[in-house]
mmCIF file with all atom_site columns, C-alpha atoms in Angstrom:
data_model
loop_
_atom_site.group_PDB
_atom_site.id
_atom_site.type_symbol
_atom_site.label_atom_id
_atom_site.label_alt_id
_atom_site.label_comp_id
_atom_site.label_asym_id
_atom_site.label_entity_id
_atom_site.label_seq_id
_atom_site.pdbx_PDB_ins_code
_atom_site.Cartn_x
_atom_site.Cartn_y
_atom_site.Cartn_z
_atom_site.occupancy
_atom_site.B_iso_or_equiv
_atom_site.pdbx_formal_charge
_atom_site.auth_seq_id
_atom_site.auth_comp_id
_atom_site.auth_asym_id
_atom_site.auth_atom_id
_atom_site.pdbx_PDB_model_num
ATOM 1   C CA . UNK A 1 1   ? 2.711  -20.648 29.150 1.00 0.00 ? 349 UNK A CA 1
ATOM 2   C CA . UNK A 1 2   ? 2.989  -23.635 27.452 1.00 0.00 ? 350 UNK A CA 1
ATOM 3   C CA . UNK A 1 3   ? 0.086  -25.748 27.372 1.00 0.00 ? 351 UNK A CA 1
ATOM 4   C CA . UNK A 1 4   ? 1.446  -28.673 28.242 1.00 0.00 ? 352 UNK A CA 1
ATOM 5   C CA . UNK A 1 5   ? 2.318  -27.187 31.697 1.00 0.00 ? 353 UNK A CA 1
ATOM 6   C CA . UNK A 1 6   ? -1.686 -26.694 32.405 1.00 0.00 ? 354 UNK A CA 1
ATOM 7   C CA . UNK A 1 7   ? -2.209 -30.144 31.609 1.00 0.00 ? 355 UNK A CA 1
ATOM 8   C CA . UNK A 1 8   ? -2.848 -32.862 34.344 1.00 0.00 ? 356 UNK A CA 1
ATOM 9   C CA . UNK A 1 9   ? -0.560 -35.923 34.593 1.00 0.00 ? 357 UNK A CA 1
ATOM 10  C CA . UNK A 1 10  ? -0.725 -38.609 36.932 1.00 0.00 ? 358 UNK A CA 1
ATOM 11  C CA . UNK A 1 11  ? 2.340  -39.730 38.539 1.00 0.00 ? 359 UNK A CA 1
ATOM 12  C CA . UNK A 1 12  ? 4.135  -42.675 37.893 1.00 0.00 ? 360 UNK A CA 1
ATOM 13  C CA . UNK A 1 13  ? 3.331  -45.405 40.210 1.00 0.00 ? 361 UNK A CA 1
ATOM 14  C CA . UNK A 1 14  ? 6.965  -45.652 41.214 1.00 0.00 ? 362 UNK A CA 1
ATOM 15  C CA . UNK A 1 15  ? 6.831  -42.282 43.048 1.00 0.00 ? 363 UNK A CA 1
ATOM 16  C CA . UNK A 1 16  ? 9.356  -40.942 40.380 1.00 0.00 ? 364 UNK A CA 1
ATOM 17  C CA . UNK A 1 17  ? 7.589  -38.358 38.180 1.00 0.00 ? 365 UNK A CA 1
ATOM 18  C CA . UNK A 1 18  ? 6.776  -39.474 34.376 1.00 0.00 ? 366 UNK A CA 1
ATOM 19  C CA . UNK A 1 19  ? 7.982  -37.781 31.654 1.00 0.00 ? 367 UNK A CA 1
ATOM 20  C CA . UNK A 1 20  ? 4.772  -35.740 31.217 1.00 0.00 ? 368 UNK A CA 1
ATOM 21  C CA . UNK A 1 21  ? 4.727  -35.229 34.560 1.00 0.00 ? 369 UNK A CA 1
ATOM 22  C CA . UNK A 1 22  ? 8.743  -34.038 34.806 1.00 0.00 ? 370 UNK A CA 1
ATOM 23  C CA . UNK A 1 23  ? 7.842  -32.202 31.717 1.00 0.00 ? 371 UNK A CA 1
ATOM 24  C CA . UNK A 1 24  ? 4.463  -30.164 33.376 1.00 0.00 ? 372 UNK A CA 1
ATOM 25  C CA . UNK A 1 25  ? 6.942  -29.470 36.279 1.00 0.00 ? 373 UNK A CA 1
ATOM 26  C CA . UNK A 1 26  ? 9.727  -28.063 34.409 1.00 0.00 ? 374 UNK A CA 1
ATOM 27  C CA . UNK A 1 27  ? 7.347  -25.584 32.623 1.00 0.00 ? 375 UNK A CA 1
ATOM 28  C CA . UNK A 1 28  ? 6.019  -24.468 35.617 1.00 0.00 ? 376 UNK A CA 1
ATOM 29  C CA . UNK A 1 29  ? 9.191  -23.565 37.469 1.00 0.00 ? 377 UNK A CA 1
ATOM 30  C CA . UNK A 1 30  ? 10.254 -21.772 34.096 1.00 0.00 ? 378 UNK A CA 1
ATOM 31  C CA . UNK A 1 31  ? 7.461  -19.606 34.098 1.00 0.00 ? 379 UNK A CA 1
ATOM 32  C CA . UNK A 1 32  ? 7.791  -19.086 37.639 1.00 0.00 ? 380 UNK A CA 1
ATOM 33  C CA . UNK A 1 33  ? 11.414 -18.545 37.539 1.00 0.00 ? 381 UNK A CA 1
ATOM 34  C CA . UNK A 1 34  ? 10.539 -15.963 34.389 1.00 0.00 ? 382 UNK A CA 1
ATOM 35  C CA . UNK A 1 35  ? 12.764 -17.516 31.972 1.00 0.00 ? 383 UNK A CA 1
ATOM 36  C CA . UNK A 1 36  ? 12.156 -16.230 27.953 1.00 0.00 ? 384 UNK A CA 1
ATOM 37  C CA . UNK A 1 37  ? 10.915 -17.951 25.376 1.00 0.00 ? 385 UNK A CA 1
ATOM 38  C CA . UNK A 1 38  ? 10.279 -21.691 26.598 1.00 0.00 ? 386 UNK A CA 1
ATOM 39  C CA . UNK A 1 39  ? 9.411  -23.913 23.922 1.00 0.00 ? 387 UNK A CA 1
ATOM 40  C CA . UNK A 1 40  ? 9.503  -28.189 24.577 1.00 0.00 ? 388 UNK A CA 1
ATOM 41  C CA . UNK A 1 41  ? 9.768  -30.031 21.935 1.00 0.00 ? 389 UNK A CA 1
ATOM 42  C CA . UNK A 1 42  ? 8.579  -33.687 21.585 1.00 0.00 ? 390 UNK A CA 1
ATOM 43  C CA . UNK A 1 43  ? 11.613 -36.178 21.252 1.00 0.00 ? 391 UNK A CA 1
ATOM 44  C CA . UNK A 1 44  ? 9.340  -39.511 21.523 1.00 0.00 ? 392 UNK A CA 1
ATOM 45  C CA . UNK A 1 45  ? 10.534 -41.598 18.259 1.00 0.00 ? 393 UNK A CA 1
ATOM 46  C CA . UNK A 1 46  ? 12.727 -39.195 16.634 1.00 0.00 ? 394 UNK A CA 1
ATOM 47  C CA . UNK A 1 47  ? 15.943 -39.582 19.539 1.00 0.00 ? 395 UNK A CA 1
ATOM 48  C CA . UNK A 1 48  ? 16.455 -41.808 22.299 1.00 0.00 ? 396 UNK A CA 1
ATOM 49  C CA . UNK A 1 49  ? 18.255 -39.479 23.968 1.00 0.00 ? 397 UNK A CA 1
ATOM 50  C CA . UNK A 1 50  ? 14.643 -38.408 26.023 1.00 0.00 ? 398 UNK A CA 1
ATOM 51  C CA . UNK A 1 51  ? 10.431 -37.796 25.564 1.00 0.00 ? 399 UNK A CA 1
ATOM 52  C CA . UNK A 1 52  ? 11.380 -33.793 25.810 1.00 0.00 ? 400 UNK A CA 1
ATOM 53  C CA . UNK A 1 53  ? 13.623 -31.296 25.246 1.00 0.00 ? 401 UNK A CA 1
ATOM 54  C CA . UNK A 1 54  ? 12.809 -27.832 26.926 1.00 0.00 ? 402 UNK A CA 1
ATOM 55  C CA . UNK A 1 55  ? 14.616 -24.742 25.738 1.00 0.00 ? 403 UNK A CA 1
ATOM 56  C CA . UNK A 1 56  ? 14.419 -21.455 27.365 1.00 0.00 ? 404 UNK A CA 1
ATOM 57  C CA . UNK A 1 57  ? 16.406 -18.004 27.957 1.00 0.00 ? 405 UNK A CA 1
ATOM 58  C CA . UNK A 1 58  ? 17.752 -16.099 30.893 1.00 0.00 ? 406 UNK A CA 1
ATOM 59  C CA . UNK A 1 59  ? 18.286 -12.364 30.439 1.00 0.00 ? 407 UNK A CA 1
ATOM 60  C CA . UNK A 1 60  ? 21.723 -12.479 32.090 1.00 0.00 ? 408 UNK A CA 1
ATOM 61  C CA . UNK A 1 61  ? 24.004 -14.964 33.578 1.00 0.00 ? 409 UNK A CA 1
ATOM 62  C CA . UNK A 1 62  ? 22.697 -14.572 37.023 1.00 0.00 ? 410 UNK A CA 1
ATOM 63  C CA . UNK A 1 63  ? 19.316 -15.279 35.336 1.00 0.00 ? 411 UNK A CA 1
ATOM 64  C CA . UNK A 1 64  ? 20.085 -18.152 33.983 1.00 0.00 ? 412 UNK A CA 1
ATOM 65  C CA . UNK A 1 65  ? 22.262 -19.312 37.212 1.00 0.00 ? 413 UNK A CA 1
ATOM 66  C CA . UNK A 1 66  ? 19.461 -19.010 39.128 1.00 0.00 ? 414 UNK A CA 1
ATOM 67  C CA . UNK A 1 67  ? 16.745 -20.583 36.630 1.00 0.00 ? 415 UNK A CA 1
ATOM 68  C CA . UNK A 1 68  ? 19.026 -23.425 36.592 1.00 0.00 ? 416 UNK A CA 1
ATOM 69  C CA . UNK A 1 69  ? 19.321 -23.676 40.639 1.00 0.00 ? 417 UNK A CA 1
ATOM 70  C CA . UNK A 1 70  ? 15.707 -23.876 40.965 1.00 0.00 ? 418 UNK A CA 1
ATOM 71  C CA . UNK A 1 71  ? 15.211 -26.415 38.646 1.00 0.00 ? 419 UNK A CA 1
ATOM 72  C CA . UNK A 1 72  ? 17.798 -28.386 39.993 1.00 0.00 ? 420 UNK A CA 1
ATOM 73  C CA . UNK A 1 73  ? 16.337 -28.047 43.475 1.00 0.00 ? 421 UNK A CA 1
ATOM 74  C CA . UNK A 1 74  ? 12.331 -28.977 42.268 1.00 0.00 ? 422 UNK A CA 1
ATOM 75  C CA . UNK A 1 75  ? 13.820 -31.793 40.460 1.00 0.00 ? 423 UNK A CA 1
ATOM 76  C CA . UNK A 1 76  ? 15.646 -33.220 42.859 1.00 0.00 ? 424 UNK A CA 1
ATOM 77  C CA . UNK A 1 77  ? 12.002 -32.174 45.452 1.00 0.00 ? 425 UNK A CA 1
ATOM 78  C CA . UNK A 1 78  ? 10.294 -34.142 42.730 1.00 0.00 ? 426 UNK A CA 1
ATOM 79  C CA . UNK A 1 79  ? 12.314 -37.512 42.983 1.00 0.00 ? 427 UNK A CA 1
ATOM 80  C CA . UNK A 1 80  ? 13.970 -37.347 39.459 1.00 0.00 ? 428 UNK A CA 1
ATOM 81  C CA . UNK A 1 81  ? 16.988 -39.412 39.929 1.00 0.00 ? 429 UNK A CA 1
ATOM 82  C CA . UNK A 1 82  ? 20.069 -39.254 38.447 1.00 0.00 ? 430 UNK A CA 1
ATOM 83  C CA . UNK A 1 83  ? 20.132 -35.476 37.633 1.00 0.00 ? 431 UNK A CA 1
ATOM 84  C CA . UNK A 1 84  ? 23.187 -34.118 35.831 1.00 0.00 ? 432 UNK A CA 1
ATOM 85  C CA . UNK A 1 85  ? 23.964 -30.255 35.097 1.00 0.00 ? 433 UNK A CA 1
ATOM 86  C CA . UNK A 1 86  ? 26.678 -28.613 32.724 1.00 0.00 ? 434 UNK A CA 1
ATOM 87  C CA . UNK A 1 87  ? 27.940 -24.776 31.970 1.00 0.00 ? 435 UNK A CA 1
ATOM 88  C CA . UNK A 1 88  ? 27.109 -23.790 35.454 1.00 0.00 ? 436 UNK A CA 1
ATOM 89  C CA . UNK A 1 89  ? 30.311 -22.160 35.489 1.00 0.00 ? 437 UNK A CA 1
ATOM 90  C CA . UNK A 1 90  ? 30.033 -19.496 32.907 1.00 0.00 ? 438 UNK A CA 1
ATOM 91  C CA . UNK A 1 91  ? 25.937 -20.203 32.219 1.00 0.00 ? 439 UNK A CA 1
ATOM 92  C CA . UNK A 1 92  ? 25.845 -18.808 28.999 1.00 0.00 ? 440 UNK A CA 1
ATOM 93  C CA . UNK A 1 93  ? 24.396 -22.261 28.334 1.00 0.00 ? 441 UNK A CA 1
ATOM 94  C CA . UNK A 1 94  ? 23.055 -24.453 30.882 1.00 0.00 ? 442 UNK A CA 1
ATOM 95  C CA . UNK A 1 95  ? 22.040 -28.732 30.162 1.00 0.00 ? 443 UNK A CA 1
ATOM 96  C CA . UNK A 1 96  ? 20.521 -30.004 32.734 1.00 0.00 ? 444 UNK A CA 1
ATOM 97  C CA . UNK A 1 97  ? 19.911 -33.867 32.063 1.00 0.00 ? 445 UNK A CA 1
ATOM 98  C CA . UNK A 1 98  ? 16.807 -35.137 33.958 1.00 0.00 ? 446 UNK A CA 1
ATOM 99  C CA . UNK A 1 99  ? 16.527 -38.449 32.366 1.00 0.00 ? 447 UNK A CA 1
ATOM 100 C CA . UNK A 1 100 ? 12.940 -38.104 30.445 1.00 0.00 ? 448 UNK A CA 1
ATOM 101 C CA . UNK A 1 101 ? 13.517 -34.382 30.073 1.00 0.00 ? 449 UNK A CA 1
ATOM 102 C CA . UNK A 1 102 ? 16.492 -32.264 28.565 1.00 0.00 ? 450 UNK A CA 1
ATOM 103 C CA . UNK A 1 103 ? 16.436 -28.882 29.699 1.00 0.00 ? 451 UNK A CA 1
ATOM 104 C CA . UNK A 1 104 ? 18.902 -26.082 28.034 1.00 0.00 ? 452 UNK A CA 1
ATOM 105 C CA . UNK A 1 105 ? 18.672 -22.571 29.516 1.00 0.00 ? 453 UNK A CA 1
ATOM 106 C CA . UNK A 1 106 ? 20.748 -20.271 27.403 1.00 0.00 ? 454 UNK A CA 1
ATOM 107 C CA . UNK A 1 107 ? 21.275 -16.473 27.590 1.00 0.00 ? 455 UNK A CA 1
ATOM 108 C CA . UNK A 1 108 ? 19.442 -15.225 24.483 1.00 0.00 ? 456 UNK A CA 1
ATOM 109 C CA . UNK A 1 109 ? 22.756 -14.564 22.356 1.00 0.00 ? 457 UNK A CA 1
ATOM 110 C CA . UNK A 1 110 ? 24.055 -17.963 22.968 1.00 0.00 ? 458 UNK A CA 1
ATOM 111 C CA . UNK A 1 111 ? 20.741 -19.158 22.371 1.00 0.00 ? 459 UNK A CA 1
ATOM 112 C CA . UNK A 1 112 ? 20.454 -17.314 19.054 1.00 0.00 ? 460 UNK A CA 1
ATOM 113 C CA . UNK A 1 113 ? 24.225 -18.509 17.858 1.00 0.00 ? 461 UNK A CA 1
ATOM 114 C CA . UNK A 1 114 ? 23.437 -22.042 18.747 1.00 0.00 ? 462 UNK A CA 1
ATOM 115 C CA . UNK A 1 115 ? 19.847 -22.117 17.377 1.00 0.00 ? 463 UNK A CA 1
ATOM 116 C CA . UNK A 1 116 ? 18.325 -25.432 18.223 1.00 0.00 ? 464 UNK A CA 1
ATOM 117 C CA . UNK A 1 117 ? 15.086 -24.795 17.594 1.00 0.00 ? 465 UNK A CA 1
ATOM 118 C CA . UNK A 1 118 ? 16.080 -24.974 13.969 1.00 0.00 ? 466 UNK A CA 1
ATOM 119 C CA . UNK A 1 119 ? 18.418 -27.916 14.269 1.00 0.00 ? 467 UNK A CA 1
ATOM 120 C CA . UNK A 1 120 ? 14.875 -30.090 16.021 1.00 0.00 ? 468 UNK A CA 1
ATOM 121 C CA . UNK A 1 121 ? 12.519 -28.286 14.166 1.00 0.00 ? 469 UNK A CA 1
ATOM 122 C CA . UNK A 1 122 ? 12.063 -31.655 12.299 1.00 0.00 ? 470 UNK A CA 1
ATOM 123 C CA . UNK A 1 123 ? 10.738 -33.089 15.928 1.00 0.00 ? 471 UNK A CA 1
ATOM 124 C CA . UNK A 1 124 ? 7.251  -32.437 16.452 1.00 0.00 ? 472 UNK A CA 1
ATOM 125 C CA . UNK A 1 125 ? 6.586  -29.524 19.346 1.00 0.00 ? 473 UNK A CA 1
ATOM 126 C CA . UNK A 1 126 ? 4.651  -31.373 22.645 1.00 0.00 ? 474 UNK A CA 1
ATOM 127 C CA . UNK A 1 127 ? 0.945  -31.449 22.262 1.00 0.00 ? 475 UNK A CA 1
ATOM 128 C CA . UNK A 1 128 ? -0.921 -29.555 25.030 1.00 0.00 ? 476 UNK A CA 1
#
């Protein structure tokens, strides 16, 4: 497990979760969920697209249907506003925007074509 997901945050005052809160959550429902090989990587001054991006793999595309479902549901539990999903109809590949956090849940071919872990590999990985 990622270290970062062990780590405490306090919540935003707003009620919303911060984006090292969002982040801690997301971890945890991967590993819960039993996705492979989550890695987040630390967008904060290299894109404005979010703080994090979050990669991980499903074994099949039920797996990564239902990894997806559950992190739609906890986010949505959580008070992240605003929460968009694409590929749910093939999930081979799976964005789901959260605002702070980008999460992509591949299956691990698609995963391995695509490769963004080398395309970010520039961004430093999320310090624990």
């Amino acid at each position: 497990m990622n270290v970062a997901a062990r780590k405490r945050v306090a919540p935003a005052p707003r009620g919303r979760p911060s984006p090292d809160e969002a982040l801690a959550l997301i971890l945890a429902r991967l590993e819960y969920s039993k996705a492979a090989d989550t890695i987040s990587i630390d967008l904060r001054g290299k894109s404005s697209l979010a703080d994090h991006m979050v990669i991980a793999s499903g074994g099949s595309h039920r797996h990564v249907a239902a990894i997806t479902e559950h992190l739609l549901e906890m986010l949505e539990k959580a008070g992240v506003p605003g929460i968009r999903a694409e590929g749910l109809q093939h999930c081979d590949w799976v964005v789901i925007d959260a605002g702070d956090v980008i999460v992509h849940v591949f299956r691990p071919e698609v995963r391995a074509f695509y490769n963004l872990e080398k395309m970010w590999k520039r961004a430093r990985p999320s310090a624990g």
